[in-house]
Amino acid sequence: MADQRPGRPRHLDLDELLTDRSTRVLVCCGSGGVGKTTTAASLALRAAEQGRRVVVLTIDPARRLAQSLGLEELDNEPRTVPGALPPGSGDGELQAMMLDMRRTFDEMVAGHTTPERAQVIFDNPFYQTISTSFSGTQEYMAMEKLGQLTATGTWDLVVVDTPPSRSALDFLDAPQRLSSFLDGRMIRLLSAPARAGGNAFRKLVGSTFNLFAKAVSTILGGQMLADASAFVQAFDTLFGGFQERANTTYQLLRAPGTAFVVVAAPEPDALREASYFVERLSAEKMPLAGLVLNRTHPVHATLSGARAREGAETLEASRGDALAAAVLRLHADRVETAERERRVLGRFTRAHPTVPIVDVPAMATDVHDLAGLREIGRRLAS
Amino acid sequence: MTDQRWPAALAEARLHVVSGKGGTGKTTLAAALALALAAGGRRTLLVEVEGRQGIAQVFDTPPLPYAEQRIAVAPDGGEVRGLSVDAEAALLEYLEMFYNLGLAGRTLRRMGAIEFATTLAPGLRDVLLTGKVKECVGRTVGEDRRGGRRVPLYDAVVLDAPPTGRVVKFLDVTKAMGSLARTGPIHSQSEGVVELLHSSQTVVHLVTQLEDLPVQETLDTVDEIREAGLPMGGVLVNRVRPSRLPATALTGAATGAGLGAGLRSGLEAAGLFLKDEEVDGLVSETVEHAERVQVEAAVRSRLDAAGLPQLELPELTEGVDLGGIYELAELLREQGVR
């Protein structure tokens, strides 16, 4: 890169991170469409090739990427990736799994209560809503699964992809959101506002809240409120256990041995999201390894864009070699693209000068086999 | 082909829903479409529903409140307004309309009660958001001088919808309503939303790029949209890059075969005497380009097979800023958007 500015960002050395035995958890995050899942899978494969026992947790991989990892069906269990490592190639091991959020939720419930009580919860219509379409459940379950995978001690590195949320930060907030939803305070207020809350509360908003509760029950229907209320009651005994687990996972994310890799494309939106993420991680005291800038278009020749364009014009005017003219035009386009990408990145690095960065040149075709993942891994580590 | 790019059915629609795979430029093209449709002194509304403040970023304005405000002026007098709808504010608006909560609404919001209510039934969020969109589409103003009839406030409403993975669920209000009470004000309004979304007043456009995954996701979503009985609009193919290579050179170029020697003399004719590694660099850039052009041709034919109106927007090499939105809007107009 021809970037001469002082304070040029440090290079993110991913091989160092992957081979460092003290790295136990690697979280790939970033906004949708930047290649998070592919990055996670490539890093996992590369770490396995370097002798580590790795499991990669993918959230919603594109079909063919899933197939290349041997994930034909969603069974919520890690499976060895066929053909990932040639036989006799060392101690490394690669397993992959796809998150099944409903099943993860079921297991969590079953693990915290008696079979009878668990059945009461499973049978509640409201549980269907919470375990499948509550926004944030996927994020929460991804973190829960991460906690489970690390707790088994079967792998020495867990690589996790994060859900394609509206915001890349959702998975940090999801456990808290679900907790405040399930702690029962609101549902008690809504189903019996007169009894819940203290005197002061009643004086302050009591009558309004009654009105509100009535309105909500008109909109949602009495049955739904009754179901939700029954659900929260049944859930009450589990609640402490859930909170404790969420807290353990949160601590795991802050613990030494965990590293976050933020993935972005050289586009303003993706880098803006990456910026928020970097700020949030730092506020939460979570360890950021660096930024993977995916799908860049570095120039391969130092010829300036202006000279290339001039050359092309000369050739076109003199009806010279059409191919050479085309090649020069291409190069001029490419210089312009690379400059724009650098400008967009510049905004990020000015705000976050200490974040190490690696850029991964774009591939001409999408990656959907192990060879492609290996190539991405090579580019990530270069 | 020219007339097929924006057929009459699209020109007559008043609600343009824009979705696409994440990262393909959905918000940018929704903005350009709103601007293109505002040309000729018309008034359009650009709505976002995911609280991302994407509209404010694209038009370089301060974050939008929950209120419609002017964000851009079309070249010949038209106007684009922007609105960031949020489900909680929409619910409060309802409650105030029907239950007269007065100032207490804010307290409820602070307590988290509003969020709780919208979370209780995930379907409610979508019903509230689409309900607000419908209200904007249907809003009328003033009186037509001739017939004394009220006219729509907005000539068109462009909805920057959730990405392809979630959009059909978002628009399938009938299903969302299943989880709500069968009577009451929100229910009856939702019936109106269902009617609007399945009528010829609505079209759903999908933004894509000429790459394998985005095109696959677009085709899958087209099927889903049709299955849900929603009116499919056009495919907006974004970031199309020109193929610089002469067609005859393409196949050979993809392998890099025979590029080197001939290229050097061509370059010298242009007065460029380059070192070997420079020429090699140019060759490898050309090979990459040729490979990409071939991939693009392959995915394009899959897209063509879907038989949908297609509009193309080029990659703006200098990036998309406000000027870029105007450029894209003009290109949409040139392809028949009206």
XYZ file of C-alpha atoms in Angstrom:
720
model
C 0.000 0.000 0.000
C 1.231 3.435 -0.870
C -0.130 4.991 2.282
C 2.494 7.400 3.610
C 0.598 8.939 6.467
C 2.238 8.756 9.848
C 0.231 6.735 12.346
C -0.617 4.180 9.728
C -2.579 1.408 11.482
C -0.803 -1.633 12.785
C -1.101 -4.836 10.827
C -3.411 -7.449 12.335
C -1.464 -10.694 12.511
C -4.137 -13.364 12.583
C -1.730 -16.299 12.444
C -0.176 -15.096 15.654
C -3.617 -14.950 17.221
C -4.642 -18.383 15.910
C -1.491 -20.212 16.912
C -1.367 -18.592 20.346
C -2.609 -21.413 22.571
C -4.018 -18.938 25.042
C -6.583 -17.800 22.453
C -9.604 -19.911 23.386
C -12.540 -18.002 21.941
C -12.678 -15.967 18.763
C -15.812 -13.933 18.030
C -16.384 -12.604 14.509
C -18.765 -9.695 14.394
C -19.832 -6.995 11.979
C -22.872 -5.871 10.007
C -24.755 -8.087 7.543
C -23.310 -8.920 4.128
C -19.644 -8.344 4.945
C -18.565 -11.986 4.928
C -18.590 -12.752 8.645
C -19.497 -16.426 8.308
C -16.888 -17.030 5.620
C -14.274 -15.264 7.729
C -15.169 -17.361 10.785
C -15.010 -20.604 8.795
C -11.708 -19.671 7.132
C -10.085 -18.747 10.435
C -11.298 -21.987 12.018
C -9.896 -24.053 9.145
C -6.580 -22.263 9.279
C -6.270 -22.737 13.037
C -7.040 -26.446 12.652
C -4.375 -26.741 9.989
C -1.965 -25.316 12.485
C -2.703 -28.089 14.895
C -5.495 -26.723 17.017
C -8.676 -28.545 17.961
C -11.293 -26.135 16.676
C -15.059 -25.887 16.539
C -16.778 -23.191 14.505
C -20.307 -22.126 15.416
C -22.083 -20.674 12.383
C -25.400 -18.899 12.678
C -27.084 -18.809 9.323
C -24.605 -19.888 6.658
C -25.461 -19.728 2.969
C -26.480 -23.165 1.791
C -23.382 -24.021 -0.181
C -21.012 -22.765 2.471
C -22.862 -24.979 4.954
C -22.480 -27.924 2.596
C -18.771 -27.334 2.258
C -18.553 -27.595 6.042
C -20.536 -30.838 5.961
C -23.538 -29.166 7.571
C -26.330 -30.763 5.591
C -28.814 -30.562 8.391
C -29.410 -28.515 11.437
C -28.809 -30.807 14.376
C -27.350 -28.394 16.888
C -24.311 -30.623 17.478
C -20.766 -30.121 16.252
C -19.705 -32.505 13.476
C -16.285 -33.159 12.046
C -15.819 -31.338 8.733
C -15.099 -34.043 6.175
C -11.934 -33.574 4.157
C -10.837 -30.470 6.035
C -7.523 -31.934 7.117
C -5.580 -34.539 5.197
C -5.031 -37.721 7.238
C -1.807 -37.713 9.209
C -1.498 -33.949 9.027
C -0.992 -33.455 12.731
C -3.085 -33.004 15.836
C -5.475 -30.458 14.398
C -9.182 -31.052 14.241
C -12.049 -29.099 12.705
C -15.659 -29.429 13.702
C -18.535 -27.217 12.659
C -22.094 -26.655 13.708
C -25.052 -24.529 12.812
C -27.080 -22.914 15.587
C -30.604 -24.223 16.107
C -31.993 -21.574 18.395
C -35.201 -23.372 19.281
C -33.382 -26.518 20.310
C -30.778 -24.567 22.250
C -33.561 -22.822 24.140
C -35.314 -26.139 24.840
C -32.097 -27.630 26.187
C -31.556 -24.644 28.390
C -35.036 -24.923 29.865
C -34.716 -28.679 30.313
C -31.382 -28.254 32.039
C -32.784 -25.928 34.654
C -35.931 -27.610 35.860
C -37.800 -30.874 36.287
C -39.181 -32.638 33.201
C -42.738 -31.872 34.352
C -42.148 -28.173 34.734
C -40.229 -28.059 31.467
C -43.212 -29.625 29.735
C -45.526 -26.944 31.137
C -43.245 -24.329 29.623
C -42.943 -26.082 26.255
C -46.727 -26.393 26.053
C -47.339 -22.689 26.628
C -48.164 -21.034 23.298
C -46.181 -18.038 24.387
C -43.031 -20.113 24.599
C -43.248 -20.648 20.850
C -43.114 -16.912 20.343
C -40.249 -16.342 22.729
C -38.127 -19.223 21.482
C -38.530 -18.538 17.772
C -39.470 -14.985 16.949
C -38.547 -12.773 19.867
C -35.973 -10.439 18.414
C -32.775 -11.143 20.250
C -33.412 -14.829 20.924
C -31.009 -15.850 18.174
C -28.318 -13.607 19.625
C -28.952 -14.878 23.120
C -28.870 -18.502 22.029
C -25.664 -17.964 20.076
C -24.022 -16.717 23.251
C -25.535 -19.570 25.277
C -24.188 -22.105 22.782
C -20.792 -20.451 22.912
C -20.863 -20.846 26.700
C -21.780 -24.527 26.373
C -19.086 -25.244 23.802
C -16.325 -23.685 25.858
C -17.554 -25.379 29.041
C -17.134 -28.878 27.591
C -13.380 -28.433 27.222
C -13.473 -30.641 24.102
C -11.950 -27.959 21.885
C -9.096 -25.632 22.536
C -10.462 -22.955 20.235
C -14.090 -21.968 19.656
C -14.702 -19.674 16.690
C -18.122 -18.046 16.654
C -19.984 -16.195 13.971
C -22.615 -13.687 15.173
C -26.186 -13.329 13.896
C -26.953 -10.951 11.028
C -28.707 -8.591 13.410
C -30.146 -5.240 12.672
C -27.230 -3.960 14.625
C -23.960 -5.752 15.109
C -24.233 -4.980 18.798
C -27.449 -6.870 19.421
C -25.786 -9.990 20.696
C -24.227 -8.094 23.565
C -27.588 -6.715 24.600
C -29.847 -9.677 23.924
C -29.418 -11.501 27.256
C -30.204 -8.292 29.132
C -33.238 -7.607 26.972
C -34.619 -11.077 27.374
C -33.966 -10.967 31.109
C -35.835 -7.749 31.638
C -38.630 -9.252 29.635
C -38.794 -12.406 31.670
C -38.272 -11.011 35.131
C -42.020 -10.769 35.442
C -42.389 -7.194 36.638
C -44.054 -5.866 33.514
C -46.324 -8.800 32.965
C -47.582 -8.544 36.552
C -48.219 -4.860 36.010
C -50.112 -5.558 32.838
C -52.188 -8.434 34.103
C -52.966 -6.948 37.500
C -51.757 -3.356 37.640
C -53.743 -2.571 40.776
C -51.907 -5.082 42.916
C -48.417 -4.680 41.583
C -46.211 -1.739 42.323
C -45.981 0.248 45.521
C -48.097 3.119 46.752
C -45.929 5.749 45.202
C -46.123 4.019 41.872
C -49.893 3.844 42.045
C -50.181 7.502 42.839
C -47.858 8.453 40.047
C -49.060 6.455 37.104
C -51.582 4.044 38.526
C -54.670 5.134 36.671
C -52.769 5.700 33.461
C -51.287 2.288 33.745
C -54.693 0.751 34.232
C -55.802 2.442 31.070
C -52.663 1.303 29.292
C -53.106 -2.263 30.476
C -56.651 -2.218 29.213
C -55.518 -0.860 25.856
C -52.796 -3.463 25.542
C -55.154 -6.266 26.375
C -57.584 -4.961 23.767
C -54.846 -4.944 21.156
C -53.173 -8.200 22.037
C -56.196 -10.106 23.258
C -56.804 -11.364 26.773
C -55.650 -14.859 25.894
C -52.189 -13.724 24.932
C -51.752 -11.830 28.171
C -52.971 -14.829 30.141
C -50.530 -17.120 28.282
C -47.680 -14.709 28.771
C -48.495 -14.374 32.424
C -48.630 -18.154 32.890
C -45.366 -18.473 31.040
C -43.605 -15.938 33.195
C -44.889 -17.668 36.327
C -43.658 -21.058 35.151
C -40.405 -19.473 34.181
C -39.916 -17.842 37.542
C -37.946 -20.710 39.069
C -35.646 -20.872 36.065
C -34.979 -17.229 35.961
C -32.104 -17.150 38.427
C -30.326 -19.937 36.577
C -30.754 -18.194 33.246
C -29.397 -14.951 34.566
C -26.445 -16.680 36.082
C -25.613 -18.357 32.779
C -25.996 -15.143 30.839
C -23.672 -13.515 33.313
C -21.123 -16.327 33.011
C -21.123 -15.979 29.231
C -20.751 -12.239 29.518
C -17.731 -12.728 31.766
C -16.327 -15.251 29.287
C -16.465 -12.569 26.602
C -14.341 -10.308 28.799
C -11.947 -12.979 29.945
C -8.355 -13.295 28.783
C -8.279 -15.834 25.973
C -11.230 -14.266 24.179
C -10.625 -12.129 21.115
C -13.062 -10.194 18.959
C -12.486 -9.714 15.276
C -14.626 -7.059 13.661
C -15.356 -7.749 10.008
C -16.251 -4.942 7.596
C -16.307 -4.234 3.889
C -14.682 -1.030 2.609
C -18.070 0.715 2.509
C -19.147 3.645 4.701
C -22.073 1.780 6.327
C -20.090 -1.300 7.219
C -17.232 0.744 8.638
C -19.576 2.969 10.588
C -21.063 -0.139 12.163
C -17.521 -1.394 12.823
C -16.758 1.890 14.568
C -19.741 1.538 16.897
C -18.615 -1.940 17.632
C -15.062 -0.978 18.482
C -16.353 1.718 20.823
C -18.771 -0.637 22.492
C -16.169 -3.356 23.012
C -13.879 -0.883 24.616
C -16.670 0.386 26.890
C -17.411 -3.192 27.939
C -13.702 -3.907 28.408
C -13.869 -6.684 25.864
C -10.680 -7.620 24.030
C -10.590 -6.476 20.409
C -7.984 -8.175 18.229
C -8.568 -5.978 15.223
C -10.459 -5.248 12.038
C -10.708 -7.509 9.010
C -11.366 -5.328 6.010
C -12.920 -7.726 3.566
C -13.153 -7.565 -0.228
C -10.684 -4.812 -0.947
C -9.312 -4.043 -4.409
C -5.635 -3.228 -4.003
C -3.743 -2.152 -7.119
C -1.081 -4.510 -8.427
C 0.939 -1.945 -10.387
C 2.188 1.437 -9.224
C 1.365 3.200 -12.499
C -0.764 6.225 -11.625
C -4.401 6.398 -12.656
C -3.817 9.593 -14.625
C -0.969 8.125 -16.668
C -2.957 4.977 -17.346
C -5.896 7.033 -18.573
C -3.664 9.201 -20.759
C -2.089 6.087 -22.257
C -5.505 4.632 -22.997
C -6.578 7.846 -24.683
C -3.438 7.900 -26.829
C -4.080 4.343 -27.950
C -7.759 4.946 -28.609
C -7.021 8.095 -30.629
C -4.428 6.348 -32.771
C -6.531 3.180 -33.129
C -3.727 1.360 -31.390
C -3.832 -1.913 -29.476
C -7.399 -2.216 -28.128
C -6.409 -4.739 -25.492
C -3.641 -2.537 -24.086
C -6.076 0.391 -23.995
C -8.599 -1.751 -22.134
C -5.978 -2.905 -19.650
C -5.035 0.715 -18.962
C -8.674 1.761 -18.469
C -9.107 -1.130 -16.076
C -6.105 -0.069 -14.099
C -7.361 3.518 -13.920
C -10.727 2.258 -12.578
C -8.926 0.129 -10.080
C -6.766 2.976 -8.815
C -9.906 5.032 -8.293
C -11.628 2.214 -6.401
C -8.574 1.607 -4.230
C -8.365 5.312 -3.437
C -11.993 5.439 -2.436
C -11.553 2.373 -0.237
C -8.586 4.001 1.433
C -10.529 7.208 2.027
C -13.410 5.294 3.596
C -10.989 3.346 5.770
C -9.228 6.605 6.645
C -12.345 7.801 8.449
C -12.258 4.684 10.575
C -8.540 4.825 11.350
C -8.664 8.492 12.309
C -11.265 7.628 14.935
C -9.532 4.403 15.982
C -5.821 4.771 15.232
C -4.736 1.903 17.476
C -6.918 -0.837 16.003
C -4.826 -3.315 13.992
C -6.149 -3.996 10.494
C -5.726 -6.649 7.854
C -7.238 -6.315 4.428
C -8.457 -9.244 2.424
C -8.455 -8.717 -1.322
C -11.738 -9.635 -3.022
C -12.016 -12.966 -4.777
C -13.570 -13.065 -8.239
C -16.008 -15.790 -7.217
C -17.944 -16.597 -4.072
C -16.429 -19.041 -1.674
C -18.288 -22.285 -1.220
C -15.732 -25.016 -0.812
C -12.826 -25.858 1.431
C -10.290 -24.752 -1.161
C -11.920 -21.333 -1.209
C -11.933 -21.132 2.579
C -8.277 -22.105 2.621
C -7.497 -19.323 0.128
C -9.413 -16.771 2.229
C -7.495 -18.030 5.257
C -4.249 -17.450 3.394
C -5.298 -13.904 2.523
C -6.436 -13.266 6.089
C -3.081 -14.294 7.461
C -0.905 -12.483 4.958
C -36.524 -4.026 -23.662
C -36.471 -0.286 -22.976
C -40.166 -0.135 -22.176
C -40.038 -3.293 -20.129
C -37.665 -1.835 -17.611
C -40.352 0.184 -15.896
C -43.687 -1.126 -17.148
C -46.968 0.673 -16.587
C -47.776 -1.476 -13.563
C -44.730 -0.077 -11.778
C -45.476 3.469 -12.846
C -48.970 3.192 -11.372
C -47.878 1.858 -7.998
C -47.879 4.262 -5.080
C -46.057 2.192 -2.497
C -42.599 1.021 -3.546
C -41.126 -1.462 -1.097
C -37.361 -1.853 -1.519
C -35.506 -4.835 -0.072
C -32.269 -6.663 -0.855
C -29.487 -8.702 0.672
C -27.507 -6.823 3.307
C -24.632 -4.849 1.808
C -26.056 -4.551 -1.715
C -27.054 -0.891 -1.382
C -30.734 -1.207 -0.480
C -30.981 2.105 1.382
C -29.000 3.972 -1.265
C -31.269 2.783 -4.054
C -34.435 3.353 -2.023
C -33.253 6.943 -1.617
C -32.436 7.287 -5.318
C -35.845 5.841 -6.219
C -37.649 8.310 -3.934
C -35.729 11.133 -5.578
C -36.398 9.832 -9.100
C -40.109 9.520 -8.384
C -40.207 13.075 -7.031
C -39.062 14.544 -10.342
C -41.476 16.780 -12.170
C -42.738 18.606 -9.118
C -44.053 15.561 -7.295
C -43.829 14.805 -3.595
C -42.526 11.502 -2.283
C -41.903 10.055 1.153
C -38.969 7.816 2.002
C -39.636 5.662 5.071
C -37.280 3.539 7.113
C -38.437 1.073 9.740
C -35.372 -0.380 11.386
C -34.206 2.608 13.383
C -30.829 2.689 11.659
C -31.003 6.323 10.583
C -29.847 5.189 7.154
C -31.851 7.940 5.428
C -30.196 10.666 7.471
C -26.797 9.222 6.600
C -27.531 8.994 2.888
C -28.890 12.540 2.703
C -26.368 13.857 5.168
C -28.953 15.320 7.524
C -29.264 15.140 11.327
C -31.032 11.999 12.623
C -34.700 11.967 11.645
C -37.292 12.258 14.411
C -40.595 10.410 14.277
C -41.982 13.064 11.955
C -41.970 13.595 8.229
C -39.576 16.250 7.137
C -38.084 17.482 3.922
C -34.735 15.876 3.166
C -34.125 16.643 -0.505
C -35.358 18.676 -3.414
C -35.647 17.098 -6.852
C -33.977 19.029 -9.693
C -37.203 20.405 -11.154
C -39.113 21.315 -8.040
C -40.116 17.977 -6.581
C -39.626 17.162 -2.961
C -38.560 14.107 -0.941
C -39.565 13.824 2.683
C -38.082 11.335 5.091
C -39.551 9.457 8.029
C -38.000 7.064 10.490
C -40.838 4.968 11.904
C -40.333 3.259 15.181
C -42.771 0.729 16.560
C -42.872 2.157 20.050
C -43.675 5.654 18.847
C -46.299 4.218 16.519
C -47.908 2.334 19.395
C -47.955 5.465 21.532
C -49.517 7.358 18.673
C -52.271 4.762 18.537
C -52.870 4.707 22.220
C -53.146 8.424 22.254
C -55.553 8.416 19.365
C -57.850 5.803 20.841
C -57.332 5.982 24.574
C -56.319 9.554 25.189
C -53.308 8.806 27.398
C -52.096 12.368 27.283
C -48.668 13.075 28.698
C -48.506 9.780 30.580
C -47.366 8.111 27.374
C -43.873 9.344 27.912
C -43.766 7.946 31.432
C -44.925 4.599 30.129
C -42.188 4.686 27.572
C -39.577 5.512 30.154
C -40.717 2.628 32.305
C -40.216 0.300 29.386
C -43.922 -0.504 29.224
C -44.230 0.419 25.577
C -41.253 -1.643 24.595
C -42.599 -4.481 26.650
C -45.941 -4.381 24.896
C -44.378 -4.375 21.432
C -42.051 -7.187 22.476
C -44.836 -9.300 23.890
C -46.097 -9.959 20.391
C -43.354 -9.682 17.773
C -46.085 -9.518 15.142
C -47.334 -6.319 16.717
C -44.152 -4.475 15.780
C -44.589 -5.275 12.099
C -48.287 -4.473 12.207
C -47.526 -1.087 13.755
C -44.753 -0.283 11.280
C -46.664 -1.279 8.169
C -49.734 0.421 9.630
C -47.902 3.713 9.770
C -46.719 3.244 6.175
C -50.266 2.606 5.065
C -51.434 5.715 6.849
C -48.831 7.747 4.923
C -49.851 6.226 1.585
C -53.494 6.949 2.254
C -53.163 10.412 3.685
C -54.909 13.094 1.673
C -54.656 16.810 1.707
C -56.466 19.933 0.563
C -59.117 19.826 -2.091
C -58.853 19.276 -5.753
C -59.973 22.519 -7.340
C -62.161 20.873 -9.929
C -63.944 18.012 -8.276
C -63.662 19.101 -4.668
C -61.931 15.771 -4.027
C -59.068 15.438 -1.631
C -55.796 14.333 -3.207
C -53.070 12.120 -1.773
C -50.387 14.029 0.075
C -47.684 11.817 -1.396
C -47.483 10.854 -5.041
C -45.400 7.867 -3.978
C -44.086 6.336 -0.784
C -40.803 4.415 -0.894
C -40.233 1.986 1.965
C -36.674 1.025 2.828
C -37.773 -2.392 4.085
C -35.878 -5.022 6.102
C -33.349 -7.102 4.125
C -34.355 -10.125 2.031
C -34.040 -12.591 4.894
C -36.815 -10.874 6.826
C -38.843 -8.892 4.318
C -41.587 -11.377 3.475
C -42.264 -12.065 7.125
C -42.368 -8.316 7.663
C -44.897 -7.793 4.877
C -46.999 -10.830 5.701
C -49.221 -8.855 8.008
C -51.998 -11.436 7.851
C -49.790 -13.896 9.676
C -48.643 -11.313 12.193
C -52.269 -10.444 12.933
C -52.920 -14.047 13.868
C -51.137 -13.371 17.132
C -53.242 -10.344 17.998
C -56.778 -9.772 19.182
C -59.415 -10.286 16.515
C -61.120 -6.998 17.195
C -60.069 -3.510 18.119
C -58.591 -0.564 16.288
C -55.265 -2.124 15.343
C -56.978 -5.145 13.923
C -59.196 -3.175 11.593
C -56.324 -1.027 10.453
C -54.252 -4.123 9.739
C -56.935 -5.418 7.443
C -56.441 -2.236 5.451
C -52.683 -2.857 5.405
C -53.161 -6.368 4.045
C -55.413 -5.002 1.346
C -52.933 -2.283 0.363
C -49.924 -4.612 0.289
C -51.693 -7.113 -1.939
C -53.136 -4.499 -4.286
C -51.806 -3.039 -7.507
C -50.888 0.076 -5.517
C -47.903 -1.780 -4.074
C -44.775 -3.252 -5.680
C -41.800 -4.930 -4.032
C -38.401 -4.239 -5.615
C -35.264 -6.167 -4.834
C -31.761 -4.741 -4.921
C -28.967 -7.076 -5.912
C -25.424 -7.189 -7.209
C -24.073 -9.403 -9.972
C -22.601 -11.910 -7.580
C -23.553 -15.451 -6.818
C -25.006 -15.139 -3.323
C -26.967 -11.901 -3.713
C -28.527 -13.191 -6.953
C -29.404 -16.530 -5.376
C -30.983 -14.755 -2.432
C -32.895 -12.470 -4.793
C -34.307 -15.403 -6.747
C -35.291 -17.218 -3.542
C -37.003 -14.074 -2.282
C -38.872 -13.594 -5.571
C -40.396 -17.046 -5.011
C -41.277 -16.192 -1.431
C -42.858 -12.898 -2.473
C -44.991 -14.606 -5.079
C -45.992 -17.351 -2.686
C -47.138 -14.740 -0.180
C -49.247 -13.160 -2.923
C -47.355 -9.879 -2.808
C -46.893 -7.906 -6.041
C -43.328 -8.301 -7.307
C -41.781 -5.178 -8.830
C -38.390 -4.901 -10.477
C -34.869 -6.008 -9.746
C -32.453 -3.144 -9.226
C -29.025 -4.407 -10.208
C -26.560 -2.286 -8.308
C -22.840 -1.587 -8.710
C -22.609 -2.812 -12.272
C -19.059 -2.291 -13.457
C -18.298 -1.812 -17.108
C -16.622 -4.655 -18.923
C -13.549 -2.947 -20.265
C -12.261 -5.849 -22.282
C -13.124 -6.442 -25.937
C -15.400 -9.510 -26.029
C -12.919 -11.428 -28.149
C -10.183 -11.000 -25.564
C -12.277 -12.084 -22.616
C -11.851 -15.855 -22.563
C -8.132 -15.689 -23.117
C -7.750 -12.918 -20.591
C -9.420 -14.952 -17.869
C -6.529 -17.390 -18.001
C -3.904 -14.733 -18.511
C -2.701 -16.626 -21.569
C -0.753 -14.574 -24.058
C -1.479 -11.278 -22.359
C 2.096 -10.361 -21.486
C 4.051 -9.966 -24.716
C 1.406 -8.296 -26.881
C 0.480 -6.049 -24.015
C 4.010 -4.737 -23.623
C 4.235 -3.516 -27.207
C 0.778 -1.985 -26.927
C 1.820 -0.135 -23.812
C 5.005 1.079 -25.443
C 2.930 2.454 -28.319
C 1.158 4.522 -25.681
C 4.503 5.804 -24.459
C 4.521 3.631 -21.360
C 7.777 1.788 -20.813
C 7.123 -0.253 -17.700
C 9.160 -2.628 -15.604
C 8.328 -6.332 -15.761
C 6.613 -6.398 -12.386
C 4.437 -3.450 -13.422
C 3.308 -5.311 -16.523
C 2.731 -8.437 -14.437
C 0.630 -6.365 -12.056
C -1.492 -5.065 -14.933
C -1.896 -8.603 -16.220
C -3.075 -9.906 -12.873
C -5.568 -7.042 -12.567
C -6.856 -7.892 -16.024
C -7.183 -11.584 -15.220
C -9.184 -10.761 -12.111
C -11.423 -8.464 -14.084
C -12.003 -11.054 -16.797
C -12.863 -13.715 -14.223
C -15.328 -11.378 -12.617
C -16.940 -10.473 -15.934
C -17.459 -14.173 -16.593
C -19.050 -14.744 -13.184
C -21.267 -11.733 -13.796
C -22.408 -13.079 -17.157
C -23.316 -16.399 -15.551
C -25.350 -14.901 -12.712
C -26.942 -12.405 -15.070
C -28.396 -15.184 -17.167
C -29.893 -16.740 -14.045
C -31.418 -13.393 -13.169
C -32.738 -12.902 -16.715
C -34.489 -16.265 -16.514
C -36.698 -14.877 -13.741
C -38.301 -12.609 -16.340
C -38.566 -9.539 -14.148
C -38.117 -5.893 -15.089
C -34.467 -5.023 -14.483
C -32.799 -1.688 -13.946
C -29.075 -1.235 -13.769
C -27.054 1.172 -11.715
C -23.318 1.531 -12.119
C -20.721 1.364 -9.415
C -19.855 4.924 -8.493
C -16.101 4.630 -8.169
C -15.831 7.729 -6.051
C -18.399 6.300 -3.623
C -21.972 7.284 -2.889
C -22.424 10.737 -1.449
C -25.364 13.078 -1.821
C -24.295 13.922 -5.370
C -24.153 10.210 -6.093
C -27.793 9.798 -5.038
C -28.809 12.481 -7.540
C -26.750 10.732 -10.221
C -28.393 7.384 -9.477
C -31.844 9.009 -9.475
C -31.173 10.483 -12.892
C -30.041 7.107 -14.188
C -33.265 5.579 -12.884
C -35.240 8.258 -14.725
C -33.335 7.495 -17.912
C -34.397 3.870 -17.576
C -38.034 4.844 -17.430
C -38.744 5.348 -13.725
C -41.656 7.705 -13.375
